[in-house]
Amino acid sequence: MFIFLVSGGILLVQATQSKIEAHPQEKVCVSMTVDKSAQQQETREVDAQALTRLYEQFRRPIHSYTYRLLGSQEDADDITQEVFIRAFTAWDGLYERDRLSSWLYRIATNLCVDLLRRRKRVSWWPLSPRLRRTDATADDQVPDDLASFLADSGGIPEVAEREMIRMVLSAMPVDYSTVLILSAAQGLTYQEIAGIVGISPNAAATRITRAKKMFAVHYQNISKDGVGAQE
């Protein structure tokens, strides 16, 4: 039995281990439970080992990405689970996909954006007029604190600084926070990000530059003036 994710629901893939070991290249019949009540089961012909590799390779980066975008461990658990449910459900079509990682990130992005928009993204405080101007003067490099936070390096000693970063990211328009996290935290290229969010590589590069400036301006403002400062 392979247990892919149980937090917030159930996602089980059951298979006969001896059969997999005896026929590692063959598809095996697995039972997939994909509903939270665990009442409905669907039997599909899939490569159980490939499903295991898919989950083991991408679970952590997908969860890290969704957590940074949503700011909630529970929401990240739920979205990550849904990403792999959809991937497993559409498994037959995955063999033809050249960039599986981009496809998974696209699913995760769409799910996160839908969730944020349903909630209308009520921020703790509004963006200042200066921050909304994407041509505002600021260093377009990702601040060291942001890079450390996004990279899971543990390089930020102060909890208050981590909280400020979360607040700035959550207050930014989702189109900008998404590409900033994909670039700074996940290390994806302009081409990959373009495919995920559905824009051209040039547009992705421009949006990332604006997102860096947007973050830097507001982070500098609240660092100097306090979290509740407004212009």
XYZ file of N, CA and C in Angstrom:
693
model
N 0.855 -1.195 0.000
C 0.000 0.000 0.000
C 0.888 1.241 0.000
N 0.559 2.182 -0.853
C 1.274 3.450 -0.886
C 0.334 4.517 -0.336
N 0.739 5.194 0.733
C -0.072 6.261 1.305
C 0.575 7.573 0.906
N -0.065 8.289 -0.015
C 0.558 9.494 -0.547
C 0.303 10.708 0.335
N -0.900 10.883 0.837
C -1.194 12.060 1.646
C -2.459 11.799 2.432
N -2.414 12.035 3.718
C -3.597 11.800 4.527
C -4.018 13.037 5.302
N -3.199 14.057 5.347
C -3.536 15.260 6.092
C -4.693 15.969 5.418
N -5.781 16.191 6.156
C -6.923 16.895 5.604
C -7.807 16.027 4.738
N -7.528 14.766 4.606
C -8.338 13.903 3.764
C -7.613 12.604 3.509
N -8.062 11.843 2.541
C -7.460 10.536 2.281
C -7.116 10.411 0.813
N -5.921 9.998 0.555
C -5.503 9.681 -0.807
C -4.637 8.439 -0.730
N -5.214 7.302 -1.038
C -4.508 6.036 -0.922
C -4.376 5.389 -2.282
N -3.234 4.815 -2.531
C -3.043 3.995 -3.713
C -2.605 2.631 -3.222
N -3.421 1.622 -3.464
C -3.143 0.281 -2.988
C -2.674 -0.578 -4.142
N -1.671 -1.382 -3.902
C -1.171 -2.280 -4.929
C -0.517 -3.468 -4.264
N -0.418 -4.550 -4.977
C 0.249 -5.736 -4.467
C 1.743 -5.573 -4.661
N 2.486 -5.449 -3.568
C 3.910 -5.181 -3.652
C 4.638 -6.281 -4.411
N 4.254 -7.533 -4.183
C 4.940 -8.632 -4.861
C 4.754 -8.557 -6.365
N 3.583 -8.104 -6.800
C 3.330 -7.996 -8.232
C 4.180 -6.899 -8.848
N 4.326 -5.796 -8.113
C 5.152 -4.700 -8.617
C 6.601 -5.150 -8.745
N 7.089 -5.860 -7.724
C 8.477 -6.304 -7.753
C 8.713 -7.336 -8.848
N 7.705 -8.179 -9.110
C 7.860 -9.218 -10.124
C 7.755 -8.656 -11.531
N 6.983 -7.588 -11.692
C 6.759 -7.009 -13.018
C 6.924 -5.488 -12.939
N 8.126 -4.995 -12.716
C 8.331 -3.568 -12.462
C 7.993 -2.678 -13.642
N 7.965 -3.216 -14.865
C 7.707 -2.386 -16.031
C 6.245 -2.412 -16.448
N 5.448 -3.233 -15.794
C 4.062 -3.381 -16.202
C 3.160 -2.450 -15.407
N 2.028 -2.129 -16.009
C 1.005 -1.416 -15.272
C 0.309 -2.412 -14.355
N -0.050 -1.961 -13.174
C -0.753 -2.833 -12.248
C -2.067 -2.177 -11.872
N -2.998 -3.009 -11.451
C -4.308 -2.515 -11.076
C -4.240 -1.974 -9.661
N -4.612 -0.721 -9.484
C -4.594 -0.144 -8.147
C -5.973 0.383 -7.816
N -6.236 0.469 -6.542
C -7.495 1.031 -6.071
C -7.200 2.407 -5.518
N -7.858 3.421 -6.057
C -7.602 4.790 -5.630
C -8.802 5.323 -4.877
N -8.587 5.789 -3.654
C -9.627 6.438 -2.881
C -9.330 7.925 -2.917
N -10.187 8.688 -3.577
C -9.878 10.089 -3.792
C -10.897 11.021 -3.161
N -11.839 10.517 -2.402
C -12.786 11.388 -1.728
C -12.500 11.382 -0.237
N -12.773 12.502 0.422
C -12.420 12.645 1.826
C -13.222 11.701 2.711
N -14.409 11.300 2.290
C -15.203 10.389 3.095
C -14.770 8.949 2.916
N -13.907 8.713 1.950
C -13.380 7.369 1.682
C -14.485 6.386 1.324
N -15.560 6.865 0.720
C -16.678 5.990 0.383
C -16.663 5.544 -1.070
N -16.015 6.327 -1.938
C -16.017 6.003 -3.353
C -14.628 5.559 -3.772
N -14.578 4.519 -4.568
C -13.302 4.012 -5.046
C -13.357 3.821 -6.548
N -12.247 4.117 -7.175
C -12.143 3.959 -8.615
C -10.921 3.111 -8.907
N -11.094 2.101 -9.712
C -9.988 1.231 -10.079
C -9.479 1.629 -11.447
N -8.189 1.863 -11.518
C -7.590 2.309 -12.763
C -6.341 1.493 -13.047
N -6.005 1.422 -14.347
C -4.761 0.773 -14.728
C -3.666 1.832 -14.774
N -2.790 1.807 -13.809
C -1.722 2.794 -13.751
C -0.432 2.100 -13.347
N 0.644 2.792 -13.540
C 1.947 2.318 -13.095
C 2.136 2.791 -11.656
N 1.962 1.889 -10.706
C 1.996 2.279 -9.298
C 3.351 2.844 -8.900
N 4.423 2.304 -9.453
C 5.748 2.827 -9.123
C 5.925 4.243 -9.656
N 5.369 4.517 -10.827
C 5.471 5.864 -11.385
C 4.705 6.854 -10.524
N 3.552 6.451 -10.004
C 2.799 7.322 -9.110
C 3.602 7.623 -7.849
N 4.253 6.621 -7.340
C 5.077 6.816 -6.152
C 6.214 7.790 -6.434
N 6.878 7.621 -7.560
C 7.986 8.525 -7.923
C 7.478 9.946 -8.114
N 6.333 10.072 -8.770
C 5.749 11.395 -8.995
C 5.519 12.109 -7.673
N 4.899 11.425 -6.744
C 4.591 12.026 -5.451
C 5.859 12.352 -4.670
N 6.787 11.414 -4.617
C 8.006 11.623 -3.837
C 8.856 12.758 -4.405
N 8.841 12.923 -5.716
C 9.662 13.955 -6.343
C 9.074 15.349 -6.188
N 7.751 15.457 -6.264
C 7.141 16.782 -6.359
C 6.331 17.214 -5.142
N 6.083 16.329 -4.179
C 5.224 16.717 -3.061
C 5.796 17.909 -2.296
N 7.074 17.822 -1.928
C 7.644 18.888 -1.101
C 7.701 20.235 -1.826
N 8.208 20.315 -3.068
C 8.215 21.622 -3.729
C 6.824 22.187 -3.981
N 5.852 21.322 -4.297
C 4.495 21.815 -4.513
C 3.909 22.326 -3.204
N 4.136 21.602 -2.121
C 3.622 22.045 -0.822
C 4.296 23.343 -0.389
N 5.610 23.448 -0.595
C 6.335 24.664 -0.244
C 5.787 25.861 -1.013
N 5.544 25.667 -2.289
C 5.016 26.738 -3.137
C 3.632 27.174 -2.671
N 2.735 26.225 -2.439
C 1.369 26.579 -2.047
C 1.342 27.221 -0.663
N 2.229 26.777 0.219
C 2.260 27.379 1.554
C 2.684 28.840 1.483
N 3.684 29.138 0.676
C 4.148 30.511 0.569
C 3.126 31.404 -0.118
N 2.384 30.845 -1.032
C 1.381 31.638 -1.731
C 0.143 31.856 -0.870
N -0.240 30.863 -0.085
C -1.469 30.938 0.702
C -1.238 31.392 2.137
N -0.035 31.126 2.681
C 0.256 31.523 4.046
C -0.428 30.690 5.104
N -0.922 29.517 4.735
C -1.647 28.660 5.671
C -1.218 27.217 5.471
N -0.792 26.578 6.555
C -0.384 25.178 6.477
C -1.559 24.290 6.077
N -2.712 24.539 6.658
C -3.890 23.716 6.362
C -4.308 23.858 4.903
N -4.330 25.093 4.410
C -4.692 25.306 3.008
C -3.672 24.661 2.079
N -2.399 24.778 2.431
C -1.354 24.169 1.603
C -1.499 22.654 1.571
N -1.836 22.047 2.709
C -2.072 20.599 2.742
C -3.205 20.214 1.801
N -4.307 20.975 1.882
C -5.481 20.654 1.065
C -5.196 20.824 -0.422
N -4.529 21.931 -0.776
C -4.254 22.189 -2.189
C -3.262 21.169 -2.735
N -2.241 20.845 -1.958
C -1.266 19.848 -2.406
C -1.944 18.510 -2.648
N -2.821 18.123 -1.761
C -3.559 16.877 -1.951
C -4.373 16.920 -3.236
N -5.048 18.041 -3.466
C -5.883 18.156 -4.665
C -5.037 18.116 -5.935
N -3.849 18.699 -5.894
C -2.958 18.654 -7.058
C -2.666 17.214 -7.454
N -2.320 16.380 -6.487
C -1.965 14.997 -6.813
C -3.184 14.142 -7.124
N -4.318 14.459 -6.525
C -5.547 13.771 -6.920
C -5.817 14.013 -8.396
N -5.692 15.268 -8.824
C -5.948 15.588 -10.232
C -4.900 14.963 -11.142
N -3.672 14.942 -10.682
C -2.618 14.325 -11.490
C -2.863 12.833 -11.652
N -3.225 12.164 -10.573
C -3.465 10.723 -10.647
C -4.697 10.417 -11.489
N -5.726 11.259 -11.354
C -6.945 11.048 -12.123
C -6.682 11.184 -13.616
N -5.774 12.094 -13.979
C -5.465 12.337 -15.395
C -4.206 11.609 -15.824
N -3.857 10.555 -15.118
C -2.567 9.906 -15.340
C -2.370 9.432 -16.768
N -3.409 8.959 -17.429
C -3.261 8.432 -18.786
C -2.662 9.458 -19.734
N -2.969 10.742 -19.485
C -2.467 11.777 -20.377
C -1.092 12.284 -20.033
N -0.550 11.857 -18.889
C 0.729 12.403 -18.444
C 1.906 11.889 -19.250
N 1.748 10.726 -19.859
C 2.863 10.145 -20.592
C 3.269 11.010 -21.777
N 2.365 11.842 -22.265
C 2.652 12.662 -23.431
C 3.189 14.033 -23.046
N 3.307 14.324 -21.765
C 3.718 15.655 -21.324
C 5.232 15.718 -21.139
N 5.841 16.712 -21.802
C 7.289 16.853 -21.724
C 7.728 17.487 -20.404
N 6.915 18.411 -19.901
C 7.298 19.122 -18.692
C 6.278 18.853 -17.594
N 6.435 17.734 -16.930
C 5.494 17.346 -15.885
C 5.492 18.342 -14.739
N 6.670 18.846 -14.370
C 6.738 19.776 -13.246
C 5.936 21.040 -13.526
N 6.047 21.574 -14.739
C 5.289 22.772 -15.090
C 3.793 22.510 -15.022
N 3.399 21.317 -15.451
C 1.983 20.958 -15.420
C 1.474 20.910 -13.987
N 2.254 20.332 -13.064
C 1.847 20.268 -11.666
C 1.797 21.661 -11.044
N 2.780 22.498 -11.359
C 2.764 23.863 -10.838
C 1.573 24.642 -11.379
N 1.206 24.381 -12.625
C 0.053 25.074 -13.196
C -1.228 24.678 -12.462
N -1.380 23.390 -12.160
C -2.537 22.951 -11.379
C -2.540 23.647 -10.020
N -1.388 23.649 -9.351
C -1.287 24.262 -8.025
C -1.594 25.753 -8.080
N -1.055 26.434 -9.089
C -1.292 27.871 -9.225
C -2.763 28.166 -9.418
N -3.408 27.442 -10.316
C -4.827 27.675 -10.580
C -5.676 27.429 -9.340
N -5.367 26.373 -8.605
C -6.120 26.077 -7.387
C -5.918 27.161 -6.332
N -4.681 27.633 -6.174
C -4.401 28.686 -5.198
C -5.080 29.993 -5.581
N -4.980 30.354 -6.841
C -5.596 31.603 -7.299
C -7.106 31.545 -7.118
N -7.708 30.427 -7.459
C -9.156 30.283 -7.273
C -9.536 30.443 -5.805
N -8.755 29.830 -4.917
C -9.045 29.930 -3.489
C -8.903 31.361 -2.998
N -7.832 32.029 -3.398
C -7.610 33.404 -2.960
C -8.686 34.340 -3.485
N -9.106 34.138 -4.711
C -10.127 35.017 -5.287
C -11.497 34.752 -4.675
N -11.771 33.496 -4.308
C -13.041 33.210 -3.636
C -13.103 33.915 -2.288
N -11.961 34.014 -1.659
C -11.906 34.680 -0.354
C -11.764 36.187 -0.484
N -11.610 36.650 -1.714
C -11.487 38.073 -2.020
C -10.253 38.693 -1.379
N -9.336 37.826 -0.932
C -8.034 38.251 -0.431
C -8.131 39.451 0.506
N -8.885 39.350 1.558
C -9.000 40.427 2.533
C -7.673 40.562 3.273
N -6.946 41.639 3.018
C -5.623 41.835 3.612
C -5.746 42.480 4.986
N -4.699 42.334 5.782
C -4.677 42.984 7.082
C -4.565 44.497 6.933
N -3.940 44.944 5.875
C -3.856 46.357 5.570
C -3.712 46.492 4.067
N -4.210 47.601 3.487
C -4.151 47.741 2.030
C -2.763 48.117 1.551
N -2.512 47.845 0.285
C -1.258 48.279 -0.323
C -1.243 49.789 -0.429
N -0.085 50.372 -0.178
C 0.035 51.813 -0.309
C 0.007 52.198 -1.780
N -0.379 53.451 -2.092
C -0.368 53.887 -3.493
C 0.996 53.712 -4.139
N 2.061 53.931 -3.375
C 3.401 53.792 -3.938
C 3.669 52.350 -4.355
N 3.189 51.398 -3.544
C 3.411 49.998 -3.875
C 2.644 49.602 -5.123
N 1.455 50.159 -5.309
C 0.661 49.799 -6.479
C 1.273 50.331 -7.771
N 2.160 51.314 -7.663
C 2.872 51.802 -8.844
C 4.049 50.879 -9.093
N 3.954 50.083 -10.148
C 5.015 49.115 -10.416
C 6.265 49.768 -10.987
N 6.208 51.070 -11.266
C 7.410 51.748 -11.738
C 8.122 52.466 -10.589
N 7.701 52.206 -9.363
C 8.328 52.854 -8.218
C 9.808 52.509 -8.157
N 10.596 53.476 -7.678
C 12.035 53.261 -7.612
C 12.377 52.335 -6.453
N 13.047 51.248 -6.774
C 13.497 50.302 -5.747
C 14.467 49.342 -6.385
N 15.301 48.769 -5.562
C 16.211 47.738 -6.034
C 15.396 46.545 -6.501
N 15.631 46.095 -7.745
C 14.809 45.002 -8.265
C 15.358 43.633 -7.896
N 16.376 43.592 -7.030
C 16.859 42.313 -6.539
C 15.978 41.849 -5.378
N 15.756 40.542 -5.301
C 14.987 40.023 -4.180
C 15.756 40.303 -2.898
N 15.145 40.952 -1.910
C 15.856 41.227 -0.654
C 16.391 39.945 -0.037
N 17.520 40.053 0.669
C 18.140 38.867 1.262
C 17.185 38.137 2.196
N 16.417 38.893 2.979
C 15.486 38.271 3.913
C 14.432 37.462 3.178
N 13.941 38.006 2.066
C 12.928 37.293 1.289
C 13.517 36.040 0.677
N 14.711 36.168 0.114
C 15.338 35.010 -0.516
C 15.558 33.894 0.501
N 16.014 34.257 1.703
C 16.246 33.253 2.738
C 14.947 32.599 3.171
N 13.928 33.415 3.332
C 12.631 32.890 3.757
C 12.056 31.939 2.715
N 12.104 32.355 1.459
C 11.523 31.544 0.398
C 12.324 30.280 0.154
N 13.623 30.343 0.407
C 14.478 29.192 0.122
C 14.498 28.173 1.253
N 13.739 28.431 2.330
C 13.722 27.495 3.459
C 15.099 27.331 4.083
N 15.908 28.383 4.025
C 17.280 28.249 4.507
C 17.400 28.438 6.011
N 16.329 28.960 6.607
C 16.405 29.236 8.039
C 17.304 30.411 8.343
N 17.565 31.250 7.344
C 18.508 32.330 7.516
C 17.941 33.575 8.153
N 16.655 33.598 8.459
C 16.056 34.776 9.068
C 15.851 34.512 10.552
N 16.582 35.210 11.415
C 16.505 34.895 12.837
C 15.254 35.412 13.524
N 14.687 36.506 13.033
C 13.593 37.154 13.730
C 12.240 36.715 13.186
N 11.375 36.271 14.104
C 10.023 35.881 13.708
C 9.290 37.073 13.107
N 9.526 38.262 13.656
C 8.846 39.457 13.165
C 9.161 39.710 11.698
N 10.394 39.461 11.296
C 10.765 39.666 9.899
C 10.058 38.668 8.996
N 9.987 37.419 9.434
C 9.278 36.417 8.640
C 7.811 36.797 8.491
N 7.232 37.327 9.558
C 5.826 37.711 9.507
C 5.621 38.887 8.560
N 6.557 39.839 8.549
C 6.444 40.959 7.620
C 6.486 40.475 6.180
N 7.374 39.522 5.903
C 7.474 38.982 4.550
C 6.168 38.314 4.151
N 5.602 37.523 5.060
C 4.321 36.875 4.762
C 3.238 37.910 4.493
N 3.246 38.972 5.268
C 2.220 39.992 5.116
C 2.346 40.711 3.784
N 3.581 41.040 3.391
C 3.774 41.709 2.103
C 3.340 40.800 0.962
N 3.741 39.536 1.006
C 3.357 38.601 -0.055
C 1.850 38.438 -0.134
N 1.187 38.350 1.014
C -0.257 38.148 1.009
C -1.003 39.384 0.550
N -0.388 40.567 0.739
C -1.038 41.803 0.323
C -0.816 42.121 -1.150
N 0.215 41.548 -1.740
C 0.496 41.805 -3.155
C -0.589 41.203 -4.035
N -0.866 41.804 -5.198
C -1.766 41.160 -6.161
C -1.260 39.765 -6.482
N -2.164 38.811 -6.557
C -1.761 37.416 -6.693
C -0.960 37.166 -7.965
N -1.206 37.917 -9.030
C -0.447 37.733 -10.264
C 1.040 38.014 -10.055
N 1.341 38.904 -9.105
C 2.735 39.257 -8.842
C 3.361 38.352 -7.784
N 2.630 38.067 -6.717
C 3.195 37.181 -5.692
C 3.459 35.789 -6.260
N 2.612 35.350 -7.187
C 2.785 34.026 -7.788
C 4.110 33.923 -8.532
N 4.374 34.869 -9.432
C 5.598 34.775 -10.232
C 6.836 35.020 -9.383
N 6.711 35.851 -8.346
C 7.855 36.096 -7.469
C 8.249 34.820 -6.733
N 7.273 34.092 -6.228
C 7.563 32.849 -5.512
C 8.089 31.788 -6.462
N 7.488 31.686 -7.642
C 7.963 30.706 -8.619
C 9.413 30.967 -9.004
N 9.775 32.242 -9.093
C 11.129 32.598 -9.491
C 12.110 32.494 -8.328
N 11.804 33.159 -7.222
C 12.752 33.265 -6.113
C 12.826 32.005 -5.268
N 11.697 31.344 -5.075
C 11.679 30.171 -4.195
C 11.851 28.872 -4.951
N 11.154 28.744 -6.079
C 11.178 27.481 -6.803
C 12.294 27.428 -7.843
N 12.876 28.580 -8.172
C 14.004 28.609 -9.098
C 13.643 28.285 -10.531
N 12.414 28.578 -10.930
C 11.989 28.264 -12.291
C 12.439 29.344 -13.268
N 12.580 28.976 -14.525
C 12.999 29.910 -15.566
C 11.813 30.734 -16.053
N 12.118 31.805 -16.804
C 11.048 32.602 -17.395
C 10.153 31.741 -18.280
N 10.778 30.847 -19.038
C 10.018 29.976 -19.932
C 9.065 29.085 -19.134
N 9.551 28.518 -18.060
C 8.713 27.641 -17.231
C 7.589 28.424 -16.568
N 7.914 29.589 -16.037
C 6.894 30.409 -15.382
C 5.850 30.866 -16.388
N 6.294 31.213 -17.579
C 5.357 31.625 -18.624
C 4.348 30.523 -18.915
N 4.824 29.285 -18.999
C 3.922 28.173 -19.259
C 2.952 27.923 -18.127
N 3.381 28.181 -16.910
C 2.531 27.938 -15.745
C 1.415 28.966 -15.639
N 1.748 30.242 -15.831
C 0.744 31.291 -15.631
C 0.073 31.731 -16.922
N 0.522 31.202 -18.057
C -0.160 31.466 -19.318
C 0.166 32.792 -19.965
N 1.435 33.206 -19.888
C 1.869 34.427 -20.554
C 3.150 34.117 -21.320
N 3.645 35.109 -22.080
C 4.873 34.896 -22.835
C 6.083 34.985 -21.904
N 7.229 34.415 -22.309
C 8.433 34.535 -21.484
C 8.835 35.986 -21.228
N 8.702 36.844 -22.237
C 9.031 38.258 -22.038
C 8.108 38.901 -21.011
N 6.825 38.563 -21.098
C 5.867 39.098 -20.128
C 6.167 38.572 -18.732
N 6.606 37.323 -18.651
C 6.968 36.750 -17.351
C 8.153 37.491 -16.751
N 9.158 37.781 -17.576
C 10.333 38.507 -17.096
C 9.945 39.888 -16.582
N 9.083 40.572 -17.332
C 8.636 41.901 -16.926
C 7.854 41.845 -15.625
N 6.984 40.870 -15.513
C 6.154 40.760 -14.308
C 7.004 40.438 -13.084
N 8.011 39.603 -13.257
C 8.886 39.256 -12.133
C 9.664 40.481 -11.668
N 10.173 41.264 -12.626
C 10.895 42.487 -12.270
C 10.001 43.436 -11.492
N 8.771 43.608 -11.964
C 7.830 44.480 -11.258
C 7.488 43.929 -9.876
N 7.359 42.610 -9.788
C 7.034 41.994 -8.500
C 8.154 42.221 -7.492
N 9.408 42.122 -7.946
C 10.544 42.364 -7.051
C 10.541 43.806 -6.559
N 10.307 44.741 -7.466
C 10.255 46.145 -7.070
C 9.095 46.392 -6.117
N 7.953 45.799 -6.437
C 6.764 45.961 -5.616
C 7.014 45.471 -4.193
N 7.616 44.291 -4.107
C 7.906 43.748 -2.779
C 8.907 44.633 -2.046
N 9.985 45.012 -2.735
C 11.057 45.768 -2.087
C 10.560 47.092 -1.538
N 9.736 47.799 -2.322
C 9.239 49.100 -1.890
C 8.428 48.968 -0.610
N 7.489 48.048 -0.597
C 6.623 47.945 0.571
C 7.362 47.360 1.771
N 8.258 46.425 1.524
C 9.029 45.854 2.632
C 9.890 46.930 3.283
N 10.503 47.785 2.460
C 11.303 48.880 3.002
C 10.434 49.838 3.809
N 9.226 50.105 3.303
C 8.328 51.025 3.994
C 7.949 50.512 5.377
N 7.531 49.254 5.450
C 7.082 48.756 6.747
C 8.260 48.488 7.682
N 9.440 48.246 7.106
C 10.624 48.068 7.948
C 10.980 49.372 8.652
N 10.794 50.497 7.950
C 11.140 51.795 8.520
C 10.013 52.368 9.369
N 8.781 52.205 8.882
C 7.659 52.924 9.483
C 6.753 52.061 10.344
N 6.936 50.742 10.292
C 6.054 49.874 11.062
C 5.023 49.235 10.170
N 4.452 48.128 10.640
C 3.534 47.336 9.828
C 2.330 48.118 9.387
N 1.802 48.965 10.221
C 0.553 49.631 9.873
C 0.740 50.919 9.118
N 1.957 51.276 8.739
C 2.203 52.552 8.084
C 1.532 52.624 6.743
N 0.995 53.766 6.424
C 0.332 53.990 5.150
C 0.866 55.276 4.557
N 0.786 55.404 3.249
C 1.223 56.634 2.598
C 0.001 57.434 2.178
